[in-house]
Amino acid sequence: MSVQKVVFGFGAHSGIDDGPELLRMVEQADRDGLDHFSLSDHPYIGRRLDAYASIGFILGRTQQISGFANVTNLPTRPAPMLARMVTSLSALSGGRVVLGMGAGGLWDRISDMGVPRLSPADAVDAFEEAIILVKKLSGGGPPVTYQGRHYQVDQIEPAPVAAPPVWTGSVGRKSLAATGRVADGWIPGHAADWLSDRYRTSRPIIDQAAAAVGRDPHEIRTVFNLPGRITDRPLPATRDREGRWIGGSVGQWVEELTEAVLEHRASGFTLFSPEGGTQDLVSLGRWAAEVVPAVREAIAKEDG
């Protein structure tokens, strides 16, 4: 079998007071060879750093690691401007950007920002249009005219920079199908892992939608958000009674993540703390130095 390149990253704090620690952690992750860091995007929360301002600053202080918003709060970031932002970041960083995309979840807060409220169906339509438009406004070529229900541009010149990979946080059936048609990756919602009912029932919707438009479903990544602990000793179980991943020893992580790649088509993992925030520097170091290399080695041996 041929395994798609597997990427490993971590989810980071984005609070105003966490800025210096955030920078230290991403710089360590960059030195340790992790592939990406992710920040949440909630612009209606005043104590949070802006996701894209932070990503741009951090990319300027690092060499290899990629940044992405997990996921972009699309309703507050119009697609044509989002396209300009991510292609500029990509040009300045040497392509070290992933575009995380969501249709918008906390609509009460989003509408508090002065954004017109959309129905769930319209929000997903706008989400799909936005992905299409970002890709049209990337990669050079003639001026773009696009007349969608939610976005319209007239004779706008694309950036001469390839669009970054687009990973979505799709949850509902309609949004999952949109991911299959136009996106490059999927982050299962609610920290669902590869043994969860959510994954087993959702991923086929993506695959069927991709195949229906002539895409190879295997090209669409599944990148799992994993809140969990790396423990010194094995845990009795790596999941709680509700089936949610909680972590375990290095050996348990390596065994399960390797199986996730080889048996369940996982192609990426983003580590979070059990509380949903950033891991501490020690845990992040163990993730980068002990878990990730061992998983990569196991995958390479099986894929050999």
XYZ file of C-alpha atoms in Angstrom:
304
model
C 0.000 0.000 0.000
C 1.069 3.627 -0.435
C 0.455 5.887 2.553
C -0.117 9.607 2.068
C 2.420 11.763 3.926
C 1.246 11.912 7.532
C 1.477 15.286 9.275
C 1.804 15.960 12.998
C 1.110 19.191 14.834
C -0.284 20.739 17.982
C -3.048 23.089 19.007
C -1.907 26.275 20.709
C -3.176 28.932 23.092
C -4.345 32.157 21.497
C -5.000 34.349 24.533
C -3.485 37.829 24.674
C -1.472 36.926 27.775
C -0.269 33.668 26.220
C 1.662 35.339 23.398
C 5.228 34.822 24.693
C 4.526 31.199 25.687
C 2.827 30.563 22.352
C 5.879 31.789 20.497
C 8.233 29.653 22.619
C 6.144 26.559 21.986
C 5.916 27.021 18.235
C 9.635 27.745 17.990
C 10.328 24.508 19.897
C 7.916 22.578 17.675
C 9.634 24.035 14.615
C 13.062 22.915 15.863
C 11.659 19.489 16.753
C 10.304 18.892 13.256
C 6.546 19.094 13.780
C 4.544 19.938 10.677
C 1.967 22.449 11.886
C 0.501 24.492 14.703
C -3.136 25.506 14.904
C -4.950 28.445 16.482
C -8.680 28.873 17.027
C -10.426 31.784 15.300
C -12.988 33.537 17.506
C -12.743 37.249 16.652
C -15.668 38.183 18.930
C -13.622 37.282 22.043
C -11.578 40.307 23.068
C -9.054 38.408 25.179
C -8.000 36.253 22.202
C -5.216 37.071 19.803
C -6.373 37.414 16.217
C -5.659 34.068 14.573
C -4.236 35.352 11.301
C -2.202 38.193 12.791
C -0.677 35.617 15.131
C -0.029 33.094 12.375
C 1.695 35.721 10.239
C 3.906 36.866 13.112
C 4.859 33.334 14.117
C 5.632 32.218 10.564
C 8.091 35.099 10.415
C 9.904 33.677 13.461
C 10.066 30.037 12.284
C 11.630 28.072 9.435
C 9.692 24.890 8.618
C 6.435 24.612 10.523
C 3.097 25.542 8.924
C 0.292 27.506 10.565
C -3.443 27.247 10.239
C -6.620 28.446 11.891
C -8.564 25.456 13.206
C -10.922 26.578 11.720
C -11.307 29.992 10.061
C -14.433 31.843 11.140
C -15.546 32.374 7.562
C -18.603 34.603 8.118
C -16.355 37.296 9.627
C -13.677 36.968 6.920
C -15.109 37.513 3.408
C -13.743 35.025 0.917
C -12.037 37.454 -1.520
C -10.085 39.060 1.329
C -9.377 35.664 2.864
C -7.876 34.603 -0.471
C -5.589 37.652 -0.471
C -4.553 36.996 3.114
C -3.653 33.328 2.774
C -1.869 33.693 -0.572
C 0.172 36.564 0.891
C 1.084 34.460 3.931
C 1.979 31.582 1.635
C 4.206 33.791 -0.533
C 5.998 35.279 2.481
C 6.480 31.961 4.311
C 7.393 29.693 1.428
C 4.043 27.908 1.379
C 3.780 27.202 5.121
C 0.035 27.815 5.412
C -3.011 25.574 5.636
C -6.451 27.138 5.250
C -8.798 25.697 7.855
C -12.405 26.461 6.931
C -15.701 26.372 8.814
C -19.185 27.539 7.943
C -19.605 29.312 11.288
C -20.855 27.726 14.471
C -21.561 30.349 17.160
C -23.988 32.441 15.161
C -25.238 34.475 18.129
C -21.712 35.810 18.638
C -20.980 36.041 14.915
C -24.071 38.196 14.366
C -22.962 40.363 17.307
C -20.044 41.366 15.050
C -22.513 42.890 12.593
C -22.482 39.901 10.244
C -25.889 39.024 8.752
C -27.146 35.758 10.195
C -27.421 32.885 7.741
C -29.556 29.792 7.979
C -27.585 26.557 8.397
C -28.206 25.644 4.747
C -27.152 29.076 3.485
C -24.064 29.037 5.708
C -22.933 25.787 4.098
C -23.622 27.156 0.607
C -21.507 30.211 1.439
C -18.787 27.933 2.828
C -18.575 25.938 -0.407
C -18.609 29.086 -2.541
C -15.830 30.558 -0.418
C -13.546 27.563 -0.938
C -14.174 27.674 -4.678
C -13.477 31.408 -4.801
C -10.284 31.213 -2.738
C -8.956 28.631 -5.181
C -10.013 30.700 -8.199
C -8.215 33.738 -6.783
C -4.995 31.753 -6.410
C -2.491 30.283 -8.828
C -2.398 33.054 -11.424
C -4.292 33.160 -14.695
C -6.768 35.615 -16.187
C -8.989 37.918 -14.096
C -11.788 36.120 -12.279
C -15.469 36.898 -12.484
C -17.585 34.832 -10.116
C -21.297 35.220 -9.531
C -22.434 33.040 -6.639
C -25.382 33.425 -4.292
C -23.178 34.713 -1.490
C -19.998 35.955 -3.180
C -19.553 37.980 -6.342
C -16.342 39.353 -7.820
C -15.819 41.071 -11.164
C -12.556 40.873 -13.100
C -10.344 40.369 -10.047
C -6.748 39.319 -10.754
C -5.726 36.087 -8.998
C -2.578 36.014 -6.894
C 0.302 34.256 -8.694
C 0.571 31.918 -5.707
C -0.985 28.480 -5.355
C -3.904 28.182 -2.978
C -2.943 26.552 0.328
C -4.469 23.187 1.203
C -8.008 23.600 2.558
C -8.989 21.500 5.590
C -12.556 21.811 6.812
C -14.298 21.263 10.124
C -17.438 19.898 8.467
C -20.005 18.146 10.664
C -23.419 18.009 8.950
C -24.215 15.918 5.890
C -24.422 18.889 3.513
C -21.157 20.357 4.755
C -19.420 16.979 4.554
C -20.518 16.631 0.929
C -19.117 20.099 0.194
C -15.807 18.967 1.683
C -15.794 16.018 -0.688
C -16.428 18.239 -3.694
C -14.008 21.107 -3.094
C -11.696 20.682 -0.043
C -8.375 18.941 0.508
C -8.808 17.687 4.052
C -11.267 17.132 6.862
C -10.965 17.577 10.632
C -13.664 15.464 12.338
C -15.714 17.533 14.765
C -15.910 17.133 18.537
C -12.442 15.512 18.628
C -13.878 12.335 17.117
C -11.251 9.696 16.407
C -10.971 6.900 13.847
C -12.986 4.410 15.943
C -15.872 6.806 16.613
C -19.344 6.558 15.149
C -18.969 10.132 13.913
C -15.975 9.201 11.779
C -17.479 5.956 10.494
C -20.722 7.623 9.397
C -19.243 10.905 8.160
C -16.239 9.927 6.090
C -18.287 7.906 3.540
C -20.333 11.036 2.790
C -17.139 12.892 1.885
C -15.900 10.000 -0.239
C -19.166 9.616 -2.143
C -19.370 13.343 -2.886
C -15.761 13.388 -4.073
C -16.266 10.414 -6.372
C -19.444 11.961 -7.784
C -17.442 14.906 -9.164
C -14.564 12.771 -10.406
C -12.182 13.288 -7.480
C -10.126 10.563 -5.818
C -11.456 10.365 -2.234
C -8.061 9.183 -1.007
C -6.592 12.594 -1.828
C -8.739 14.215 0.889
C -6.897 14.027 4.194
C -8.434 13.162 7.532
C -6.614 15.127 10.243
C -7.647 14.275 13.797
C -7.680 16.706 16.706
C -6.531 14.642 19.707
C -6.931 16.026 23.221
C -4.934 13.627 25.356
C -2.147 12.977 27.838
C 1.168 11.244 27.250
C 1.666 9.213 30.416
C 4.714 7.493 31.888
C 2.856 4.212 32.286
C 0.219 2.551 30.112
C -3.396 3.408 30.942
C -6.026 0.680 31.357
C -7.776 2.163 28.308
C -6.946 4.870 25.782
C -10.591 6.009 25.641
C -13.146 6.930 28.261
C -16.545 5.294 28.734
C -18.031 7.490 26.003
C -15.338 6.334 23.585
C -13.404 9.626 23.552
C -9.642 9.457 23.208
C -7.784 10.304 26.443
C -4.229 9.198 25.600
C -1.831 6.819 27.290
C 1.818 5.839 27.306
C 4.137 6.503 24.373
C 3.701 2.889 23.330
C -0.076 3.182 23.369
C 0.008 6.357 21.299
C 2.359 4.810 18.772
C 0.361 1.604 18.424
C -2.976 3.354 17.962
C -1.802 6.157 15.691
C 0.035 3.704 13.469
C -3.108 1.601 13.210
C -5.125 4.748 12.469
C -2.888 5.470 9.482
C -2.553 1.941 8.127
C -6.093 0.699 8.770
C -8.269 3.820 8.829
C -6.608 6.215 6.345
C -5.649 8.834 8.924
C -3.193 11.326 7.444
C -2.667 13.811 10.247
C -2.876 14.406 13.992
C -3.028 17.628 16.005
C -2.275 17.258 19.716
C -4.258 19.258 22.277
C -4.236 19.143 26.049
C -7.055 17.153 27.714
C -8.703 20.484 28.545
C -8.617 21.520 24.895
C -5.816 24.068 25.160
C -2.092 23.875 24.491
C 0.049 21.095 25.854
C 2.832 22.183 28.204
C 6.381 22.331 26.860
C 7.308 18.982 28.403
C 4.352 17.136 26.840
C 4.893 18.873 23.526
C 8.527 17.805 23.645
C 7.552 14.183 24.305
C 5.049 14.301 21.434
C 7.733 15.574 19.055
C 10.666 13.501 20.334
C 9.064 10.193 21.323
C 5.650 9.665 19.734
C 5.964 11.272 16.302
C 9.297 9.714 15.216
C 8.157 6.270 16.368
C 4.896 6.534 14.423
C 6.733 7.737 11.327
C 9.171 4.849 11.608
C 6.394 2.279 12.063
C 4.499 3.629 9.072
C 7.608 3.633 6.894
C 8.382 0.020 7.869
C 4.866 -1.157 6.971
C 4.689 0.960 3.820
C 8.196 -0.098 2.773
